[in-house]
mmCIF file of C-alpha atoms in Angstrom:
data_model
loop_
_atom_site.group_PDB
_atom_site.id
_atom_site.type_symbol
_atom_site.label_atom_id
_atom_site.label_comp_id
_atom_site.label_asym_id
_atom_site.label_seq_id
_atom_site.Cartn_x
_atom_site.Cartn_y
_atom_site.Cartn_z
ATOM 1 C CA UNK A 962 -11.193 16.035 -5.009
ATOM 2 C CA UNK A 963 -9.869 12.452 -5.802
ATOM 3 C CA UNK A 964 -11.634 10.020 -3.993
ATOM 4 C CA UNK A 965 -9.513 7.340 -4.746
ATOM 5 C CA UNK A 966 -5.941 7.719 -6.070
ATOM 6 C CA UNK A 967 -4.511 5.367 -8.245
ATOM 7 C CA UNK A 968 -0.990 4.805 -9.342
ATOM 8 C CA UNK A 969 1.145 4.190 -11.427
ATOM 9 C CA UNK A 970 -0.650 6.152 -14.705
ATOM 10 C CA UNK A 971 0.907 3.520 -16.661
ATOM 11 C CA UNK A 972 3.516 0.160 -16.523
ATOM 12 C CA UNK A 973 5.201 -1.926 -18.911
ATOM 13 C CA UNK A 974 5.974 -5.242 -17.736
ATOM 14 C CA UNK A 975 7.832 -8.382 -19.055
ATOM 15 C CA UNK A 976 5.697 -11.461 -19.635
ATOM 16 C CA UNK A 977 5.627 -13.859 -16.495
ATOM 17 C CA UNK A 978 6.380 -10.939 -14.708
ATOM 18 C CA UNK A 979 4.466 -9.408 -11.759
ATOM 19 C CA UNK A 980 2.464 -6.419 -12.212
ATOM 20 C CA UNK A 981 1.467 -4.043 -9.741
ATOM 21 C CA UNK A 982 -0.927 -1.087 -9.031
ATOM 22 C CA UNK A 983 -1.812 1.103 -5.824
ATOM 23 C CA UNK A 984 -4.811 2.454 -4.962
ATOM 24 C CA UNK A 985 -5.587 4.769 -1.480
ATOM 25 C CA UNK A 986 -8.635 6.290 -0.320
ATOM 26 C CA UNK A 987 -9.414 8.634 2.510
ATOM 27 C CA UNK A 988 -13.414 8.064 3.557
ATOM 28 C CA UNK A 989 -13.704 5.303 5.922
ATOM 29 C CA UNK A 990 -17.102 4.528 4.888
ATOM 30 C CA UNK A 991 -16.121 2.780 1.882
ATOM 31 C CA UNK A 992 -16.684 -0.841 2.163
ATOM 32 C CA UNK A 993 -16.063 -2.277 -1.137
ATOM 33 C CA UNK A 994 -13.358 -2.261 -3.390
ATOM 34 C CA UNK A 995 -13.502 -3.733 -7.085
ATOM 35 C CA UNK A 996 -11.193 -3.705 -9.773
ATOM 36 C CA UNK A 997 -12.510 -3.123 -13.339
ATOM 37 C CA UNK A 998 -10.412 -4.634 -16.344
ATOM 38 C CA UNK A 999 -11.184 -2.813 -19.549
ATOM 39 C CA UNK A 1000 -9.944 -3.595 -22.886
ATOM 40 C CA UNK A 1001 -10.260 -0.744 -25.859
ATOM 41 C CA UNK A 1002 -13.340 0.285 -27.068
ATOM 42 C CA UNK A 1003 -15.333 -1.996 -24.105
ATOM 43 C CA UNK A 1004 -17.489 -1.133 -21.382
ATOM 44 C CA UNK A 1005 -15.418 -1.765 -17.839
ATOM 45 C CA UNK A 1006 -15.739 -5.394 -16.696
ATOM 46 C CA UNK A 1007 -15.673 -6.596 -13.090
ATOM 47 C CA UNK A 1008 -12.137 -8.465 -12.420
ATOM 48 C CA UNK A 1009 -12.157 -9.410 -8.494
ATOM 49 C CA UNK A 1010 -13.489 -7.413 -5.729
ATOM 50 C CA UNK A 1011 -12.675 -7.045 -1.566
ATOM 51 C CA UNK A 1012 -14.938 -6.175 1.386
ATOM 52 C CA UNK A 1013 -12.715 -4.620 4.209
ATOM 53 C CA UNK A 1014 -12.596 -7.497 6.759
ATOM 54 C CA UNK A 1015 -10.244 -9.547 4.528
ATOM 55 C CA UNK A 1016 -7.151 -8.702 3.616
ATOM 56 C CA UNK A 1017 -6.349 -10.404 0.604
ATOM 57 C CA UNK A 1018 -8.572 -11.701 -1.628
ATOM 58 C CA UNK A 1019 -6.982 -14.511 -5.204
ATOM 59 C CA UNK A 1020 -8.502 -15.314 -7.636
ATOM 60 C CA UNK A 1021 -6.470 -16.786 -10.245
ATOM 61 C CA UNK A 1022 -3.221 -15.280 -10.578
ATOM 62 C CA UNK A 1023 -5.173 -11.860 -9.549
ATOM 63 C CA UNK A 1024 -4.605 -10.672 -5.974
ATOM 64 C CA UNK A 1025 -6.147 -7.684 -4.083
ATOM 65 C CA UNK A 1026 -4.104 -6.845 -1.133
ATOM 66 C CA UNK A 1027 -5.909 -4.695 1.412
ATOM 67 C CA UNK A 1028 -4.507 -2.248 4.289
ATOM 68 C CA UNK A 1029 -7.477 -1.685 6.281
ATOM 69 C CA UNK A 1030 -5.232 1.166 8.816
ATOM 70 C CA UNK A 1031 -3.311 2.604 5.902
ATOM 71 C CA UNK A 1032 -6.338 2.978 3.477
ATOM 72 C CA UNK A 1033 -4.410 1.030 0.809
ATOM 73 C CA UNK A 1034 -5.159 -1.625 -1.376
ATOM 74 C CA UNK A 1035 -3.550 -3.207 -4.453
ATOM 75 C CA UNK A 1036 -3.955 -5.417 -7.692
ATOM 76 C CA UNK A 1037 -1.167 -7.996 -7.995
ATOM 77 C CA UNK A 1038 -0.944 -9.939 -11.322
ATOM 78 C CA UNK A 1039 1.461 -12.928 -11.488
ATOM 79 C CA UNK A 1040 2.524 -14.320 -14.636
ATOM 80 C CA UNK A 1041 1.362 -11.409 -16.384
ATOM 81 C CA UNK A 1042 0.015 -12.045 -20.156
ATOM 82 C CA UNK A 1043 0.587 -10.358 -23.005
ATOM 83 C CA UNK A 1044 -3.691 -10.900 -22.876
ATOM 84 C CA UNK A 1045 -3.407 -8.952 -19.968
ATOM 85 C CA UNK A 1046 -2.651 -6.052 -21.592
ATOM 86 C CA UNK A 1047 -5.941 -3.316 -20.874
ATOM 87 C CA UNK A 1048 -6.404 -0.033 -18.596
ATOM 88 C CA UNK A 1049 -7.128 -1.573 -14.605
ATOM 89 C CA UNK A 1050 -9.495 0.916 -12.527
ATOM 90 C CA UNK A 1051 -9.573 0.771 -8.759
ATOM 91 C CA UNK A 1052 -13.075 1.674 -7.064
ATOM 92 C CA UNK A 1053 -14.384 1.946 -3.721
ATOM 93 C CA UNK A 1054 -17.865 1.613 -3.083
ATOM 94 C CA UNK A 1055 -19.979 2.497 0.236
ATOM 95 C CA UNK A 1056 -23.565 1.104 0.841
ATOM 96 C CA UNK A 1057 -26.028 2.270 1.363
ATOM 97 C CA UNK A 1058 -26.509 4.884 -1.487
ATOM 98 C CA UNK A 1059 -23.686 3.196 -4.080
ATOM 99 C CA UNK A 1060 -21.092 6.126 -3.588
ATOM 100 C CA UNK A 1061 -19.099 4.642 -6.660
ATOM 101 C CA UNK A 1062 -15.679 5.568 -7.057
ATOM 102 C CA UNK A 1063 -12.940 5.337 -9.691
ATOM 103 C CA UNK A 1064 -9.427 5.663 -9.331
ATOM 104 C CA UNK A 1065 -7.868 7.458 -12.293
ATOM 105 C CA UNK A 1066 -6.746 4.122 -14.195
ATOM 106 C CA UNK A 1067 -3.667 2.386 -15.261
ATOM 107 C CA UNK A 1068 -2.918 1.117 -18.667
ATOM 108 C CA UNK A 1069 -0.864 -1.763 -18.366
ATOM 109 C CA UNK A 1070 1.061 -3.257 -21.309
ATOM 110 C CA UNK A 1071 2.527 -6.744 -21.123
ATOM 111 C CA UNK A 1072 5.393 -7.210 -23.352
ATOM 112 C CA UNK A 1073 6.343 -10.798 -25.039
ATOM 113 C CA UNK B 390 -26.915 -14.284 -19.168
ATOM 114 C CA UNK B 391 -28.648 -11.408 -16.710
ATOM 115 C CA UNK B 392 -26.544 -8.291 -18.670
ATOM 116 C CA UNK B 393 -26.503 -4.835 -19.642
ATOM 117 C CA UNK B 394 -27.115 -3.852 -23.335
ATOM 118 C CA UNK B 395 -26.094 -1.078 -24.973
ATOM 119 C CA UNK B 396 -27.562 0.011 -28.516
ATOM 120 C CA UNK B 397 -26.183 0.680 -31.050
ATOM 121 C CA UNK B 398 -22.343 0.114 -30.644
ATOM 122 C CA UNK B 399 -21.007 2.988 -32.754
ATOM 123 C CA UNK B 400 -22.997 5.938 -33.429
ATOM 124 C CA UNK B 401 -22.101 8.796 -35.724
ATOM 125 C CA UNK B 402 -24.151 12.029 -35.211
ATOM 126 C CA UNK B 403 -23.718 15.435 -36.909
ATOM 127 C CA UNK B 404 -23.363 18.786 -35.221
ATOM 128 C CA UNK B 405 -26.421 20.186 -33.582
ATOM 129 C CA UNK B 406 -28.339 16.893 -34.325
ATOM 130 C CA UNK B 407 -30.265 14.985 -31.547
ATOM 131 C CA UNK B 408 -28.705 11.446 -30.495
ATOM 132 C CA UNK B 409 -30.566 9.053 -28.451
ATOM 133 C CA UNK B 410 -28.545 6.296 -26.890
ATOM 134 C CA UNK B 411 -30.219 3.296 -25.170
ATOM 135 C CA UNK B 412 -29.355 0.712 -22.497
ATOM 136 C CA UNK B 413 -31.222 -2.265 -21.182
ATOM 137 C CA UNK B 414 -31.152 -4.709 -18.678
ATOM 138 C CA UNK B 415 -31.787 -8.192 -17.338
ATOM 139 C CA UNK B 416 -30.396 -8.182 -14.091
ATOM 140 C CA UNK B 417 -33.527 -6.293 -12.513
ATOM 141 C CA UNK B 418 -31.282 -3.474 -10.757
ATOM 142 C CA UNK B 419 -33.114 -0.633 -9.248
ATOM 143 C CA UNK B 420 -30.372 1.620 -9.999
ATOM 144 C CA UNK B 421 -29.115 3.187 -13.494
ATOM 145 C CA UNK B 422 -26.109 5.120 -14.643
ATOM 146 C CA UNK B 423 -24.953 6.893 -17.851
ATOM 147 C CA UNK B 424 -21.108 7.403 -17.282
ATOM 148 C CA UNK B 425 -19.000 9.721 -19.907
ATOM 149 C CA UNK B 426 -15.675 8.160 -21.211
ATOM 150 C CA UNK B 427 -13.066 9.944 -23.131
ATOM 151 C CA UNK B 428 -9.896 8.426 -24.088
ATOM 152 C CA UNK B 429 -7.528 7.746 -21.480
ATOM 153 C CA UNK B 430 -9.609 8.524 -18.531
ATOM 154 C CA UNK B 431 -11.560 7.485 -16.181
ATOM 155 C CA UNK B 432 -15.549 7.266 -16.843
ATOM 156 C CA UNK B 433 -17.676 10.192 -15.512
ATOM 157 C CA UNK B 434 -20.634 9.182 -13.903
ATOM 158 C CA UNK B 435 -23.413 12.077 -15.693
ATOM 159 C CA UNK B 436 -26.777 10.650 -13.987
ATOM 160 C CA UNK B 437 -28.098 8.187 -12.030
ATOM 161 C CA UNK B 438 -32.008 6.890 -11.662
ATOM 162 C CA UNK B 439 -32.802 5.163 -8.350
ATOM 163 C CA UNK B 440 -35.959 3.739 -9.538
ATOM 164 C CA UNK B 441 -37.585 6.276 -11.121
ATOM 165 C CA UNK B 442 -36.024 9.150 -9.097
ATOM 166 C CA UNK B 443 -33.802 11.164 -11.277
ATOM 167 C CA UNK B 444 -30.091 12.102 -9.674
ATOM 168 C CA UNK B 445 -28.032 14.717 -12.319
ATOM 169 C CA UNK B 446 -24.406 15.410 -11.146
ATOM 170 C CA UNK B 447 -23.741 18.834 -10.668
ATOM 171 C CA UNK B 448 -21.578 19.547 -13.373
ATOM 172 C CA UNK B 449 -23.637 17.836 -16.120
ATOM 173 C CA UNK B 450 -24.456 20.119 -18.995
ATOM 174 C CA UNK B 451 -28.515 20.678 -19.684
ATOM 175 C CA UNK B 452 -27.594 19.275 -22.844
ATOM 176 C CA UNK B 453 -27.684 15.959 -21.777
ATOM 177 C CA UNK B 454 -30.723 14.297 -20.564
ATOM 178 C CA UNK B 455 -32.336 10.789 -19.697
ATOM 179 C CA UNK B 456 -35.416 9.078 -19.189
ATOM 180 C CA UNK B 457 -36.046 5.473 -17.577
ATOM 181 C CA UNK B 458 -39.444 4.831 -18.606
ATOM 182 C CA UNK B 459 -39.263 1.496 -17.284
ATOM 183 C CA UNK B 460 -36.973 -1.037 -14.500
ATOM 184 C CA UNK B 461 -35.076 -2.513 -18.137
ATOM 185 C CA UNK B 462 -34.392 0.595 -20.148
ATOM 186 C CA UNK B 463 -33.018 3.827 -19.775
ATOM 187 C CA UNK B 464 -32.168 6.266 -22.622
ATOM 188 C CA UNK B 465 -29.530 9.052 -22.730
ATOM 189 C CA UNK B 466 -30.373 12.101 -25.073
ATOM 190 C CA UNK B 467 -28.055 14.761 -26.098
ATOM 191 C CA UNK B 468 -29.786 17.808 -27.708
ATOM 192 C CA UNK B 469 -27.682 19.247 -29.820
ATOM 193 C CA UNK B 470 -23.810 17.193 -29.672
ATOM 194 C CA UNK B 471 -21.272 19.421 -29.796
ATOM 195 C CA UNK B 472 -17.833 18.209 -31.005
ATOM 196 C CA UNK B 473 -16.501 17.540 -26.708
ATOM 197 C CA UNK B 474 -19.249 15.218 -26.825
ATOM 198 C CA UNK B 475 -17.893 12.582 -28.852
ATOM 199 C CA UNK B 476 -16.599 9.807 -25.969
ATOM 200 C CA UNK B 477 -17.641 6.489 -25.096
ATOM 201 C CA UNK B 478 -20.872 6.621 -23.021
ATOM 202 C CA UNK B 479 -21.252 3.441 -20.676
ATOM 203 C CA UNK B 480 -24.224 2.606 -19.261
ATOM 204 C CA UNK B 481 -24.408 0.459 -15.649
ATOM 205 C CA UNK B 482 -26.464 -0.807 -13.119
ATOM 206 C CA UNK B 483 -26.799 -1.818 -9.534
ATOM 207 C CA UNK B 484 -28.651 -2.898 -6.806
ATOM 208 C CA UNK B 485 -28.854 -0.877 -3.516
ATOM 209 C CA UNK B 486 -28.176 -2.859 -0.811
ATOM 210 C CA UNK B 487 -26.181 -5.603 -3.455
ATOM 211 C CA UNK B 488 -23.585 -6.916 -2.130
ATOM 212 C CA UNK B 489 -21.846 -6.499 -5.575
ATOM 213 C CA UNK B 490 -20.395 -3.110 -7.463
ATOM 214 C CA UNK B 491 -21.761 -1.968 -11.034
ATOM 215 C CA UNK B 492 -22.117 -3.806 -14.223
ATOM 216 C CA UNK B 493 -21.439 -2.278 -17.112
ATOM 217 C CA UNK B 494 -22.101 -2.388 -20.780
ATOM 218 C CA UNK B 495 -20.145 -2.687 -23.429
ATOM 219 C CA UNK B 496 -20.841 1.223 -23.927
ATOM 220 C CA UNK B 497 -21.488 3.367 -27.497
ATOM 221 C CA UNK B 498 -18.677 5.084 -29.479
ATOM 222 C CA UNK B 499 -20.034 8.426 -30.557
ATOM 223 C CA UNK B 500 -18.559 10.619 -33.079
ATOM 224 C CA UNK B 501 -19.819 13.965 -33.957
ATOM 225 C CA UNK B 502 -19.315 15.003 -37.212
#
């Protein structure tokens, strides 16, 4: 079973657009939600992160958007860059124990 | 920079022959993780060590084993690498009770030849 869903698979956006990907989850327990950026043939690196009693989170022109009573919570890049271009994971976390969790991924392409 | 190493960055293996991969690092985590990775999904986490206690997922083959024989390193061996096998194998780390997630290596490319 999915612990954390992830969509879309993939998007294409325009540069300076907006791109956007879901994540949900199901086991209240979680209590921390990253979001991994990784480019091909690297290891997953840490982009920006949430606990649950925020619900948004910038960093840049990366936003997390969390829905504490839906379950939801979302990436948001503005301005997207060609240099953004790399598969995003979604994860929830709980502690204690490190449950770790990765959505299924999306591989986002930015296009000039 | 407190990090996660992963040695060597590409490894090509043949059929049947032994592979050791290896994975240090800095940031004094208690906790270790090999994680699978084939192409164009998500990483599958194969093992864990909480200190020196070993965790296997339930669906990880007997081929693949590990040893931590210290708080820096951890190794992942495959006994005989079977042509599936070839994926990227990351290695991470965290801290119970961290108020972060995992950090990952870079990870090592195998091929099986």
């Amino acid at each position: 079973q999915q612990q954390v869903k992830q969509s879309p698979q993939s998007l294409i956006v325009q540069k300076g657009g907006i791109s956007i990907i879901n994540c949900a989850y199901e086991n209240t327990a979680f209590d921390y939600f990253p979001w991994y950026q990784q480019f091909p043939g690297k290891g997953p690196a840490l982009l920006i992160a949430i606990r649950p009693d925020v619900s948004e989170k910038k960093e840049g022109r990366f936003t997390i958007s969390f829905n504490k009573s839906a379950k939801q919570f979302s990436l948001h890049i503005m301005d997207s860059q060609p240099g953004d271009s790399a598969t995003y994971f979604c994860a929830a976390m709980s502690r204690p124990g490190n449950q770790f969790y990765f959505g299924t991924g999306t591989s986002l392409t930015v296009i000039p | 920079d407190a990090m996660v190493i992963q040695n060597p960055r590409y490894q090509v293996t043949q059929f049947g022959k032994p592979v050791t991969l290896s994975c240090s690092q800095t940031l004094n985590h208690n906790v270790m993780y090999w994680y699978q990775q084939k192409s164009s999904q998500a990483p599958k986490l194969l093992f864990h060590y909480y200190d020196k206690d070993f965790n296997n997922e339930a669906d990880t083959p007997d081929n693949f084993q590990s040893r931590r024989p210290n708080t820096s390193f951890c190794f992942l061996d495959i006994r005989s690498p079977g042509l599936g096998d070839a994926a990227m194998y990351l290695c991470a780390t965290s801290r119970v009770g961290g108020m972060d997630g995992y950090t990952f290596g870079s990870g090592t490319r195998l091929t099986v030849v």
